[in-house]
mmCIF file of C-alpha atoms in Angstrom:
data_model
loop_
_atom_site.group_PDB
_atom_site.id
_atom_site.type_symbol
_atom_site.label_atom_id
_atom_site.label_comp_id
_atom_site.label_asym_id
_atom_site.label_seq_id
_atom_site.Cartn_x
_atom_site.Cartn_y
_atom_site.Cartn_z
ATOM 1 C CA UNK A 150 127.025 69.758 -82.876
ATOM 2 C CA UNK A 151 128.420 68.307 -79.666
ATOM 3 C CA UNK A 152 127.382 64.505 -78.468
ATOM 4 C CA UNK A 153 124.862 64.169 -76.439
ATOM 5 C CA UNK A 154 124.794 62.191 -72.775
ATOM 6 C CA UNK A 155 124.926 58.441 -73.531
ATOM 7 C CA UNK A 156 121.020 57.448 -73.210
ATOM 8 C CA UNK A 157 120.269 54.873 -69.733
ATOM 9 C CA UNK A 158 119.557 51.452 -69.912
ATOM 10 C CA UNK A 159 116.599 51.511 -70.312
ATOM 11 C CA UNK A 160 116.253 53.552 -73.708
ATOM 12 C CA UNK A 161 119.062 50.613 -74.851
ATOM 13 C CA UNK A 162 116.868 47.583 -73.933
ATOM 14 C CA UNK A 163 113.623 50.013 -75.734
ATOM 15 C CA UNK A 164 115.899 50.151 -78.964
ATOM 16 C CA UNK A 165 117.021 46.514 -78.830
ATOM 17 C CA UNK A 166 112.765 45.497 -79.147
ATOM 18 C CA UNK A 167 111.226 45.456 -82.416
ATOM 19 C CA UNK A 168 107.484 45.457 -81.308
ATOM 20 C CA UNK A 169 104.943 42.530 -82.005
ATOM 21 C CA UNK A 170 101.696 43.986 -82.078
ATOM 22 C CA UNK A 171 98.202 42.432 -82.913
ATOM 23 C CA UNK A 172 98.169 43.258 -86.826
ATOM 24 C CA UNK A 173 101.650 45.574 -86.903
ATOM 25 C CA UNK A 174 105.209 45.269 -86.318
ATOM 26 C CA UNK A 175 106.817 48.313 -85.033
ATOM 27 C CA UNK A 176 110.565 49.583 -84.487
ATOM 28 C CA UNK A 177 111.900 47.245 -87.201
ATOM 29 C CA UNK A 178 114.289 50.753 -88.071
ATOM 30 C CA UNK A 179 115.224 52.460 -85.816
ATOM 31 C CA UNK A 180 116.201 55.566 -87.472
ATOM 32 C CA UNK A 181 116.998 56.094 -91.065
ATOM 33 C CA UNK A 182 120.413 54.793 -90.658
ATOM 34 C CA UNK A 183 119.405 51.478 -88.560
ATOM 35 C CA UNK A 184 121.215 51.181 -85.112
ATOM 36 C CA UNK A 185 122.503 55.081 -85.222
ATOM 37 C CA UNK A 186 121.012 58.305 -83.549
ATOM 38 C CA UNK A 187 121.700 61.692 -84.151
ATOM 39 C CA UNK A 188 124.185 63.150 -81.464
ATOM 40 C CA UNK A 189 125.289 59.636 -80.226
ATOM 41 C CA UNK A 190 128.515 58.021 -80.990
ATOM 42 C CA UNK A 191 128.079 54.786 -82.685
ATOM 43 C CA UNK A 192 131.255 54.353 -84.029
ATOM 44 C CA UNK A 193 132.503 50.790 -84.392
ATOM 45 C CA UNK A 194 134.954 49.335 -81.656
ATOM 46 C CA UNK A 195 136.553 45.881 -81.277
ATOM 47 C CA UNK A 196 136.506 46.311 -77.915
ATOM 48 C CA UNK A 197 133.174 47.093 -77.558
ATOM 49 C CA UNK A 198 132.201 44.367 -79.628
ATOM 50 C CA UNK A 199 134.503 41.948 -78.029
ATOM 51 C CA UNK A 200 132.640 42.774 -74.515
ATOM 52 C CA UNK A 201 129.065 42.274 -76.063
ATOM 53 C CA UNK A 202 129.396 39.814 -78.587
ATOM 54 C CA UNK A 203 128.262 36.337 -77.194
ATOM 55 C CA UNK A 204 127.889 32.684 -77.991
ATOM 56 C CA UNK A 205 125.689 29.919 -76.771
ATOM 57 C CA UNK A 206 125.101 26.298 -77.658
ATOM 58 C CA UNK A 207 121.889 25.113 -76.744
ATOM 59 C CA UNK A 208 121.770 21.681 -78.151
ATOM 60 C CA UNK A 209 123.811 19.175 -80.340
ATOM 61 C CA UNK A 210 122.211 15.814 -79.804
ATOM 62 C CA UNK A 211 123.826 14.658 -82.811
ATOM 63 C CA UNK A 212 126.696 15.400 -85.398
ATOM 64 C CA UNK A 213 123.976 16.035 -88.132
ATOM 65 C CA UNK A 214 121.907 18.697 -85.715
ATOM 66 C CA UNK A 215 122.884 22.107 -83.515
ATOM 67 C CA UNK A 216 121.124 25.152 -82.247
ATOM 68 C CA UNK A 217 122.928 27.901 -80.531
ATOM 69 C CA UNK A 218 122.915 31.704 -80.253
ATOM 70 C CA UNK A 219 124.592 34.348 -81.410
ATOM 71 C CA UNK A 220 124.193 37.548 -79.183
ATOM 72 C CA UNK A 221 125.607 41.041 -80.522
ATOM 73 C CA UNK A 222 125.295 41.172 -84.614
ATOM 74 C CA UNK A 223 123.767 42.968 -87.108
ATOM 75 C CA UNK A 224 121.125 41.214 -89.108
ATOM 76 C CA UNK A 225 123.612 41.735 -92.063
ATOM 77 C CA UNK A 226 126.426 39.410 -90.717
ATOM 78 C CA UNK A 227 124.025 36.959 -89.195
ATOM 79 C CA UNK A 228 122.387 36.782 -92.387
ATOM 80 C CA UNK A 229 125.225 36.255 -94.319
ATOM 81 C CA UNK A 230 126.382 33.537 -92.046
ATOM 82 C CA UNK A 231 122.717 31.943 -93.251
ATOM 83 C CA UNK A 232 123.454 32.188 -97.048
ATOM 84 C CA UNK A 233 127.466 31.415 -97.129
ATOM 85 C CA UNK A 234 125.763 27.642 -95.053
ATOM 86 C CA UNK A 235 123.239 27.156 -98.107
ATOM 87 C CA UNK A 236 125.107 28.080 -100.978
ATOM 88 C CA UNK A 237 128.639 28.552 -100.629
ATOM 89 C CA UNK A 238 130.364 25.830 -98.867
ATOM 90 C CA UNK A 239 131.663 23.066 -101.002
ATOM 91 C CA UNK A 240 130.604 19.897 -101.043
ATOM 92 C CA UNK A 241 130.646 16.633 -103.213
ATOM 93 C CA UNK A 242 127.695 15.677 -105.231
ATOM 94 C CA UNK A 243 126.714 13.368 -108.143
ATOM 95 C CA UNK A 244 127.355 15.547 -111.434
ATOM 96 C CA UNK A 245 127.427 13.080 -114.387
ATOM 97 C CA UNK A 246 125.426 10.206 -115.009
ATOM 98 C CA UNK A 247 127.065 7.796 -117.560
ATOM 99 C CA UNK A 248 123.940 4.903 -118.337
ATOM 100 C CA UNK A 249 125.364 1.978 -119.668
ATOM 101 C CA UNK A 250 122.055 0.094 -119.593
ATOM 102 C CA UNK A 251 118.536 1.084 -117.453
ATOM 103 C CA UNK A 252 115.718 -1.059 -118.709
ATOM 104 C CA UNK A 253 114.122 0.097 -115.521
ATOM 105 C CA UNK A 254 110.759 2.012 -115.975
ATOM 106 C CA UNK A 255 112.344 4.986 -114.591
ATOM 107 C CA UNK A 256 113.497 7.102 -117.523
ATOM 108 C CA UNK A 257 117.245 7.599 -117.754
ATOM 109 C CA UNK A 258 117.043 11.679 -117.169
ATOM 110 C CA UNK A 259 114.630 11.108 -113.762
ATOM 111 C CA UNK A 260 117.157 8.504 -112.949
ATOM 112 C CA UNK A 261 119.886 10.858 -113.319
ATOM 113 C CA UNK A 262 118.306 13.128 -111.504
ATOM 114 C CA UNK A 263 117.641 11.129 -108.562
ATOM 115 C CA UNK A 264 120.873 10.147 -108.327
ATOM 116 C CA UNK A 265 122.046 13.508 -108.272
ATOM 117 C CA UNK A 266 120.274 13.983 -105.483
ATOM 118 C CA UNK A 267 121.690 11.591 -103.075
ATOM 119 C CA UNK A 268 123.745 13.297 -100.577
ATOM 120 C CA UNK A 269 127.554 11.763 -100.201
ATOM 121 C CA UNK A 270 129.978 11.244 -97.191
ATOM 122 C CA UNK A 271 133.449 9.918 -96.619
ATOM 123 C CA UNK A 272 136.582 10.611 -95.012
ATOM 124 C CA UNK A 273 136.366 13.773 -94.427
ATOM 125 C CA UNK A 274 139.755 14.888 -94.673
ATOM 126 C CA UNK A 275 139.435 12.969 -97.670
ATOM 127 C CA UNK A 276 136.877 15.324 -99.379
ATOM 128 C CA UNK A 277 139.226 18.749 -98.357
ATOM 129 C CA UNK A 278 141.694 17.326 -99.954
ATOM 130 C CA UNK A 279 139.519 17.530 -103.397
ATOM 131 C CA UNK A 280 140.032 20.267 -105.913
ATOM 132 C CA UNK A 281 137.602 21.773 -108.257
ATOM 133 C CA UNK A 282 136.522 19.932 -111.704
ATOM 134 C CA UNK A 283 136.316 22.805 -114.317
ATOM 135 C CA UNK A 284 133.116 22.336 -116.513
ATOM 136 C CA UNK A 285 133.642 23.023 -120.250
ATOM 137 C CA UNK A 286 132.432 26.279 -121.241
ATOM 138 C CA UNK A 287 132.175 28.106 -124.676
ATOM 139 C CA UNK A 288 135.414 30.360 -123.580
ATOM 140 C CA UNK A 289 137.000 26.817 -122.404
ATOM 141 C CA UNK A 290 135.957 24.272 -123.708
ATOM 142 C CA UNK A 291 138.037 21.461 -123.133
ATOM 143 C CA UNK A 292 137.900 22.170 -118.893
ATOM 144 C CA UNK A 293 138.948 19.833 -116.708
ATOM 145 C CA UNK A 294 140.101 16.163 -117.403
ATOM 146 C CA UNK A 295 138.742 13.953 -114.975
ATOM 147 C CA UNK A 296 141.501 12.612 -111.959
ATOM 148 C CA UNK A 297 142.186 11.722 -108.797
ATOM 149 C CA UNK A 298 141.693 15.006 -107.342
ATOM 150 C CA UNK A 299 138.792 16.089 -108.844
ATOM 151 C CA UNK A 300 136.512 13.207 -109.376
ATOM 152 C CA UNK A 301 135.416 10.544 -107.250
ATOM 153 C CA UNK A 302 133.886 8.011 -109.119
ATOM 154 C CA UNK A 303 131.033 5.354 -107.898
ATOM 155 C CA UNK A 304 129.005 2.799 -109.459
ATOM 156 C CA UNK A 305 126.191 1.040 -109.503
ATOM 157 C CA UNK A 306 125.148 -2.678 -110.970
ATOM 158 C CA UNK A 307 122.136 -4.090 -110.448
ATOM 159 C CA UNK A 308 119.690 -6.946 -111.680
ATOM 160 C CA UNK A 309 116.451 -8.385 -110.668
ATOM 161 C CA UNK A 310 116.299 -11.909 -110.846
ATOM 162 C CA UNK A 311 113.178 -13.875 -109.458
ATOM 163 C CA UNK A 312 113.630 -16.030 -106.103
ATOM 164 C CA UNK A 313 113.622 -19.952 -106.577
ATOM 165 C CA UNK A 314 113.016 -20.036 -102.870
ATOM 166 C CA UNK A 315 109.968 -17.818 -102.578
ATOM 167 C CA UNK A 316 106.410 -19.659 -101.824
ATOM 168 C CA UNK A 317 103.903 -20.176 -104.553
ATOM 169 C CA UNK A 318 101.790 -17.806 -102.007
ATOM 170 C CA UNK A 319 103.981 -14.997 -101.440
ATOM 171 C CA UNK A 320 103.199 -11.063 -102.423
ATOM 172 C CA UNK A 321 105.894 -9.097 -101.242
ATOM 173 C CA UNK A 322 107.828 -8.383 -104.309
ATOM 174 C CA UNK A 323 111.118 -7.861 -101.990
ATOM 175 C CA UNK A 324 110.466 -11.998 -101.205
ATOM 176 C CA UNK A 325 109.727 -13.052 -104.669
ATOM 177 C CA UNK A 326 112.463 -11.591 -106.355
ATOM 178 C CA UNK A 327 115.895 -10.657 -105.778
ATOM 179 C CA UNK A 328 117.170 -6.789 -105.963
ATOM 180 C CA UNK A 329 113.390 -5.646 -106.117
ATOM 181 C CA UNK A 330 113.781 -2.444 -104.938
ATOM 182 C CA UNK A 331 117.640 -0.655 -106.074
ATOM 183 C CA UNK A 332 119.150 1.199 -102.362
ATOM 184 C CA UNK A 333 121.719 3.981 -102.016
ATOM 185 C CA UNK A 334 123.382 1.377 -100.461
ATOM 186 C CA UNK A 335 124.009 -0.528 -103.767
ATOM 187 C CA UNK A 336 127.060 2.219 -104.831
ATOM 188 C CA UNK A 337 130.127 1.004 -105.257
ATOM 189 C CA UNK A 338 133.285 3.326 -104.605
ATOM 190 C CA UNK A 339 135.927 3.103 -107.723
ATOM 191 C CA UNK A 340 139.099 4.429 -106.180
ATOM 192 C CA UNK A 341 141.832 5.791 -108.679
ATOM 193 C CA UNK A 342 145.434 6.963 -107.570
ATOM 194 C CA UNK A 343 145.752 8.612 -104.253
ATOM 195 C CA UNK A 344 141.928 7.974 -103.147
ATOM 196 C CA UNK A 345 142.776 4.464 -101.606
ATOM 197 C CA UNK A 346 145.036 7.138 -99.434
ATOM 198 C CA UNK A 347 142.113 9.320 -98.517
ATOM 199 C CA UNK A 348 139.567 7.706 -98.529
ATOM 200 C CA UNK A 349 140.610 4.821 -96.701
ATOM 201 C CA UNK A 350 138.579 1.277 -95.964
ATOM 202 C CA UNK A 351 135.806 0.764 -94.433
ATOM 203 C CA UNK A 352 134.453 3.884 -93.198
ATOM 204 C CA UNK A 353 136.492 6.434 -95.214
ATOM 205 C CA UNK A 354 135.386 5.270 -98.550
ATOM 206 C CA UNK A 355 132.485 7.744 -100.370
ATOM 207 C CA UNK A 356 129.150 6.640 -100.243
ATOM 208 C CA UNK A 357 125.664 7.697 -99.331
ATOM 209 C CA UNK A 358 124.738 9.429 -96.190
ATOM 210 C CA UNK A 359 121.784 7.179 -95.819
ATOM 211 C CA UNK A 360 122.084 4.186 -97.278
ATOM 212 C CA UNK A 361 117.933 2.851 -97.219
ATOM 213 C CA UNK A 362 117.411 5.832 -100.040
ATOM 214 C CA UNK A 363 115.304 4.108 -102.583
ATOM 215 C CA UNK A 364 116.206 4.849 -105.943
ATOM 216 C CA UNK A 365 114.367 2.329 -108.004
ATOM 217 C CA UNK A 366 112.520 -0.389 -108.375
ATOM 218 C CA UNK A 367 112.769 -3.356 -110.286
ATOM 219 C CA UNK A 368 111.336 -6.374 -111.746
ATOM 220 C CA UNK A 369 113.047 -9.779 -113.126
ATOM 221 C CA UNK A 370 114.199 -9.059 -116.591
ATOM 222 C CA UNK A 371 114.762 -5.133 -115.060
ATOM 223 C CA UNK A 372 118.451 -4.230 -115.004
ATOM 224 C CA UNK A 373 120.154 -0.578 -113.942
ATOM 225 C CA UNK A 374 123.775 -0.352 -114.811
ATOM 226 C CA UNK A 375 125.290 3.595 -113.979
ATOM 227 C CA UNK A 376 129.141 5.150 -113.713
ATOM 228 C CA UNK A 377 128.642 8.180 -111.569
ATOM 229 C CA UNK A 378 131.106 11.046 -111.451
ATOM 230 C CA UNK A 379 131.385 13.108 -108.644
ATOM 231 C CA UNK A 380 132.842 16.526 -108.025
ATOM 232 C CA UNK A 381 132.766 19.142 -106.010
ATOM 233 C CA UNK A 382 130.371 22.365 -106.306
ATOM 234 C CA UNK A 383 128.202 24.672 -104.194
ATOM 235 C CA UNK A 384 124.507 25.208 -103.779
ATOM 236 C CA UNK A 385 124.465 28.760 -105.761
ATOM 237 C CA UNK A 386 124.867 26.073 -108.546
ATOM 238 C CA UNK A 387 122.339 23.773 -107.439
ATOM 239 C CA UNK A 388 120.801 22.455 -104.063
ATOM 240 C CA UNK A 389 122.687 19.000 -104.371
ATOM 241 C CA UNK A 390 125.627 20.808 -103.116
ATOM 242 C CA UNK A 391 124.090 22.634 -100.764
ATOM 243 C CA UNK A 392 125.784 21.191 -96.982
ATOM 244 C CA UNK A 393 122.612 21.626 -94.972
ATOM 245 C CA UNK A 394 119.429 20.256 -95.131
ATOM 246 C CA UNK A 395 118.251 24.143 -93.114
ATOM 247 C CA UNK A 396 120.062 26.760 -92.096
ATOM 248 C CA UNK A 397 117.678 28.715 -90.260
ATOM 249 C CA UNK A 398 117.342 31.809 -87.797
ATOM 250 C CA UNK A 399 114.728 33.217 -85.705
ATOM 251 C CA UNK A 400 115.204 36.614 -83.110
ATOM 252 C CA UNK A 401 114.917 35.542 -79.204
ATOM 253 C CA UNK A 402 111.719 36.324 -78.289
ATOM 254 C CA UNK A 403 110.617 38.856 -75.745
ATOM 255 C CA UNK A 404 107.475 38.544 -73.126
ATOM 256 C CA UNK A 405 107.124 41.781 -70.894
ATOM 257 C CA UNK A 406 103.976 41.152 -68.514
ATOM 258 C CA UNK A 407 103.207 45.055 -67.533
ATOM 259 C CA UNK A 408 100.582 44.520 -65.371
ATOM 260 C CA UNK A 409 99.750 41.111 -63.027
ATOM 261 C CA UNK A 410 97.880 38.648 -64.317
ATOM 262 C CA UNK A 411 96.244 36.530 -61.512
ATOM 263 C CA UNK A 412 93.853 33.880 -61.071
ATOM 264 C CA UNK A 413 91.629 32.198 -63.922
ATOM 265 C CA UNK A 414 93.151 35.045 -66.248
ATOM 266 C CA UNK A 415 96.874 33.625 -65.387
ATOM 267 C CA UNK A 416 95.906 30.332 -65.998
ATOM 268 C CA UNK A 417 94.165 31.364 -69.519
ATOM 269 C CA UNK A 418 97.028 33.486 -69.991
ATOM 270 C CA UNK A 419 99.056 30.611 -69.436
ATOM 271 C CA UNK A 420 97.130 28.720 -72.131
ATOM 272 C CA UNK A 421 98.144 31.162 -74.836
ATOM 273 C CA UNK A 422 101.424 30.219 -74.839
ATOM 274 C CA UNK A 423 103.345 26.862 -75.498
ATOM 275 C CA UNK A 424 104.487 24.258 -72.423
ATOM 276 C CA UNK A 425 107.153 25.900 -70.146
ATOM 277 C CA UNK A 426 106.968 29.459 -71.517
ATOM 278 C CA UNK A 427 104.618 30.924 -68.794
ATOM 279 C CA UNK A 428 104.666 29.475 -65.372
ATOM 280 C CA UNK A 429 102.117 30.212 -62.380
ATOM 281 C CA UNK A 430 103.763 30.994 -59.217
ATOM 282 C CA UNK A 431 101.771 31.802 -56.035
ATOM 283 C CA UNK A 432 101.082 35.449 -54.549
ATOM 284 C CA UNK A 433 103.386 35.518 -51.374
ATOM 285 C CA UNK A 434 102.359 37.336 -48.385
ATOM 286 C CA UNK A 435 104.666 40.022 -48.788
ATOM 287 C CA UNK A 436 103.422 40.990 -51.748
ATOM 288 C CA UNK A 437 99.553 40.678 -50.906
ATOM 289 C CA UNK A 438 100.508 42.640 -48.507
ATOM 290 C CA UNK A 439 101.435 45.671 -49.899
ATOM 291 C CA UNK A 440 99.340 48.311 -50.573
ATOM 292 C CA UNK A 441 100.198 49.609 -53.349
ATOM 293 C CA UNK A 442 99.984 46.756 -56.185
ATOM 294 C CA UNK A 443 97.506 44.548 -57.586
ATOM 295 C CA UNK A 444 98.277 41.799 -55.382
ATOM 296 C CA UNK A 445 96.728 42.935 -52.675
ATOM 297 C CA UNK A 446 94.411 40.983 -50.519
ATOM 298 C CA UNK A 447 95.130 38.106 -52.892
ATOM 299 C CA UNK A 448 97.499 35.788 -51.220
ATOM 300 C CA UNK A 449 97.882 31.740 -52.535
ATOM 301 C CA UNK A 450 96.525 33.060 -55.268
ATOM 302 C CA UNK A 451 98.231 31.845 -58.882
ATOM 303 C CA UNK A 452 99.915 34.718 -60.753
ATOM 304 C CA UNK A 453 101.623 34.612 -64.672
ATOM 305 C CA UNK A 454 105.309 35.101 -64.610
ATOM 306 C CA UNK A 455 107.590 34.279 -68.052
ATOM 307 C CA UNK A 456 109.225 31.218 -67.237
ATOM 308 C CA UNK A 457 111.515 30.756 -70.703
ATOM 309 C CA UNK A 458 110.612 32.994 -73.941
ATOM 310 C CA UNK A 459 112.848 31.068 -75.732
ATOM 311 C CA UNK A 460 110.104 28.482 -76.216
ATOM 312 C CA UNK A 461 107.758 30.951 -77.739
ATOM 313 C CA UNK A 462 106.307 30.845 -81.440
ATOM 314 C CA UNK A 463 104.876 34.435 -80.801
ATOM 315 C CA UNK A 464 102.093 33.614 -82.320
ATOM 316 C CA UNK A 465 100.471 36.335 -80.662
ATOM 317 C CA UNK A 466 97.457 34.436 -79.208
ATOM 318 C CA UNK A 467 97.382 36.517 -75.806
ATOM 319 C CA UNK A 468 96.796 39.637 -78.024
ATOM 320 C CA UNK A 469 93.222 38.260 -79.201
ATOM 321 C CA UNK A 470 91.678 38.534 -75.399
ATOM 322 C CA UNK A 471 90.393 41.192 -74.051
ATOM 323 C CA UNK A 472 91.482 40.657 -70.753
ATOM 324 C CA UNK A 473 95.380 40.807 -71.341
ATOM 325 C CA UNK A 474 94.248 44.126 -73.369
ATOM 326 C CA UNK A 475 97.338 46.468 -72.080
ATOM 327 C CA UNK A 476 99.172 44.174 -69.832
ATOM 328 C CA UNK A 477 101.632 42.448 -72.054
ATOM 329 C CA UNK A 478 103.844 43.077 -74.673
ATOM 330 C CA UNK A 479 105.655 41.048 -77.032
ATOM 331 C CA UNK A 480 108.564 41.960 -78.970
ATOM 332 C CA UNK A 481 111.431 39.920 -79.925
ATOM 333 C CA UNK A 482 115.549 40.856 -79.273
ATOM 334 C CA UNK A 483 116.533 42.379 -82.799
ATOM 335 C CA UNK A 484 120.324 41.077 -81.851
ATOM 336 C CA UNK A 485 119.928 38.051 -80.527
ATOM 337 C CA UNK A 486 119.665 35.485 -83.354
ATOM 338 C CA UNK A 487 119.269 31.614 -82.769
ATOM 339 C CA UNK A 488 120.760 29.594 -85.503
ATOM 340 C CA UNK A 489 118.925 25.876 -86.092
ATOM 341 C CA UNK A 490 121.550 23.822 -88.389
ATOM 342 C CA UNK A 491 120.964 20.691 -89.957
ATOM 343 C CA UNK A 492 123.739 19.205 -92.179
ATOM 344 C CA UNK A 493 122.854 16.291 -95.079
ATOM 345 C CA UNK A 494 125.681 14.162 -93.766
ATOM 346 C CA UNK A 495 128.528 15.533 -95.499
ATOM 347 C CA UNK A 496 130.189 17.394 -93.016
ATOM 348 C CA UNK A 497 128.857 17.995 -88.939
ATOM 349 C CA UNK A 498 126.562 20.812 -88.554
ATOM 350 C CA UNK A 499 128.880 22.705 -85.986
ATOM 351 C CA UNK A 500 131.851 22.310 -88.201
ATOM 352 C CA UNK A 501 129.454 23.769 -91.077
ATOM 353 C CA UNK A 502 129.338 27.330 -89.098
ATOM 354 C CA UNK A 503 133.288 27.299 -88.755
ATOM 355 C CA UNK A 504 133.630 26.800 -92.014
ATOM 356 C CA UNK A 505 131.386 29.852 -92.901
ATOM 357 C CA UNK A 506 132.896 32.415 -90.910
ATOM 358 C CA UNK A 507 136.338 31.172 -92.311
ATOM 359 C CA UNK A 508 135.015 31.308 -96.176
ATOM 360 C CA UNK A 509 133.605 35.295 -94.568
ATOM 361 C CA UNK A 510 137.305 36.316 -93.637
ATOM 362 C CA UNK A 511 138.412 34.942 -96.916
ATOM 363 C CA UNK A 512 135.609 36.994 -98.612
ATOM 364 C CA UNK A 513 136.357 40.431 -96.447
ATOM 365 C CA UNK A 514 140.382 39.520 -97.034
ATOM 366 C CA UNK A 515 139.561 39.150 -100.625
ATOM 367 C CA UNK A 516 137.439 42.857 -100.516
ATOM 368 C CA UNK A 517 140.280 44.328 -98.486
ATOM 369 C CA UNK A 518 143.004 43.912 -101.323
ATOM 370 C CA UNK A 519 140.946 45.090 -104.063
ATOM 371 C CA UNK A 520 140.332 48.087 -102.103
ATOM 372 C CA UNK A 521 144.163 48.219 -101.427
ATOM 373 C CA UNK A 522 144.780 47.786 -105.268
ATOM 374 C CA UNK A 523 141.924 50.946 -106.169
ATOM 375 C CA UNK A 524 143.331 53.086 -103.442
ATOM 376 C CA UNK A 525 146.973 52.733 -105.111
#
């Protein structure tokens, strides 16, 4: 069967909609094979996807925060972006808990635990430069021996004592006694061989992301004395390794006002909606002076127009009134995905992304030779 005529523009902005209805979401698939119709060559092109793949950064306020957009993907790739930032990049986390002496009330495995917990920074090229610590397991069980490369090793000493200085009067248990409540800030880096080298003095050296992290607290007589051993690991393991806090995605959404809304309704409409979304423009005389639209005879009069639908929740509140029954429709952009990143400290959230479409190639590199090898 020969191809048909390519379809117009407008059947490709129809297909790029997945419908957001009152109770129902519709065009989620498209066809049986999603983003493929019968007589129509979808074949895959670099070129084409070169031309309509896009890229836009719509905040970074900070190193530990971005948003931006990617324009052009398949859910598939955009998802796996999404998991490869929660589970699969490496980072360095507490892993053993050596407790020399806790007469804390917190029990030594909660303790452990919380420790675990803490998320780590330091030089950065410092923490590349780390190689994997291989766990003992029934077929090895000796593993790794602990070194340079693959541990990092902190501690952390600390005793409550009470405060000769405090008044007879005072409450605050961070006044009456000394080391009342145990901080993140407390660790102490151990450097062995070539750390000093990477992980240089002052701000190189690995410690805790936030340092006002309360682990414990104490009273005099109350001592917690820990060796912590650090490697590296990834959040498939467990969510301590995990680099972001969330790694998130939501579908631009998409406003289409059919008919005008004017008047009381626009302001209502208005109302349905967060700040900025919808705007209220006035009816020019041009238009209330045509005959043939809904505008006419109604000049200075306020009318809805979409304003920024990037702002919108779609939470669908317009849909519940009557009066916008048939003269919107909401949908959201099934290929444009916005990305909300938010790294624990470790590493910056926009170098987080690069990282995970390198550790992709690596993965599709990787898939590529073992096809190679079957094919042989």
């Amino acid at each position: 069967m020969g191809l048909k005529s390519s379809p117009s523009q407008t059947e490709l902005d129809r297909r790029k909609i997945v419908g957001v209805n009152a109770e129902t979401v519709t065009n989620v698939s498209s066809a049986d094979f999603p983003g493929h119709y019968p007589g129509e060559d979808h074949s895959w092109s670099l070129d084409h996807f070169n031309e309509s793949f896009q890229v836009e950064i719509h905040e970074n306020p900070d190193p530990l925060t971005c948003s931006f957009s990617l324009i052009g993907l398949d859910a598939s790739i955009a998802n796996a972006f999404r998991r490869i930032l929660l589970a699969e990049i490496p980072t360095l986390a507490i892993e053993f808990v050596f407790v020399q002496n806790n007469t804390s009330i917190v029990q030594d495995e909660v303790l452990a635990h919380r420790l675990g917990l803490v998320p780590l920074t330091g030089d950065k090229d410092g923490l590349r430069w780390m190689k994997w610590f291989k766990k003992p397991t029934d077929d090895d069980p000796t593993g790794s021996a602990p070194s340079d490369y693959n541990t990092v090793v902190l501690k952390l000493d600390v005793e409550c004592t009470k405060n000769p200085d405090a008044r007879k009067d005072e409450k605050d248990p961070t006044k009456l006694y000394h080391n009342a409540h145990v901080y993140a800030s407390e660790f102490r880096f151990i450097p062995s061989g070539r750390q000093d080298e990477h992980f240089p003095e002052p701000d190189g050296v690995v410690r805790a992301v936030n340092p006002d992290i309360l682990l414990a607290k104490l009273r005099p007589g109350q001592e917690i004395s820990v060796e912590m051993h650090c490697i590296k690991g990834i959040g498939a393991d467990h969510a301590k390794f995990s680099p972001v806090a969330t790694a998130t995605y939501r579908l631009l959404p998409s406003i289409d006002i059919t008919q005008p809304i004017v008047g009381k309704d626009a302001e209502k409409f208005a109302r349905c909606f967060p700040k900025g979304v919808i705007g209220l423009e006035d009816i020019t005389a041009d238009e209330a002076a045509r005959g043939d639209n809904a505008y006419k005879g109604q000049r200075g009069k306020k009318k809805a127009v979409v304003r920024d639908a990037f702002k919108d929740t779609v939470s669908r509140e317009c849909l519940r009134h009557e009066e916008f029954q048939g003269k919107v429709k909401l949908g959201r952009v099934r290929d444009h995905f916005i990305f909300t990143v938010e790294s624990t400290g470790q590493f910056d959230s926009d170098e987080l992304f690069v990282d995970s479409v390198k550790l992709l190639k690596t993965k599709c590199e990787r898939l590529k030779r073992s096809l190679d090898y079957v094919m042989r």
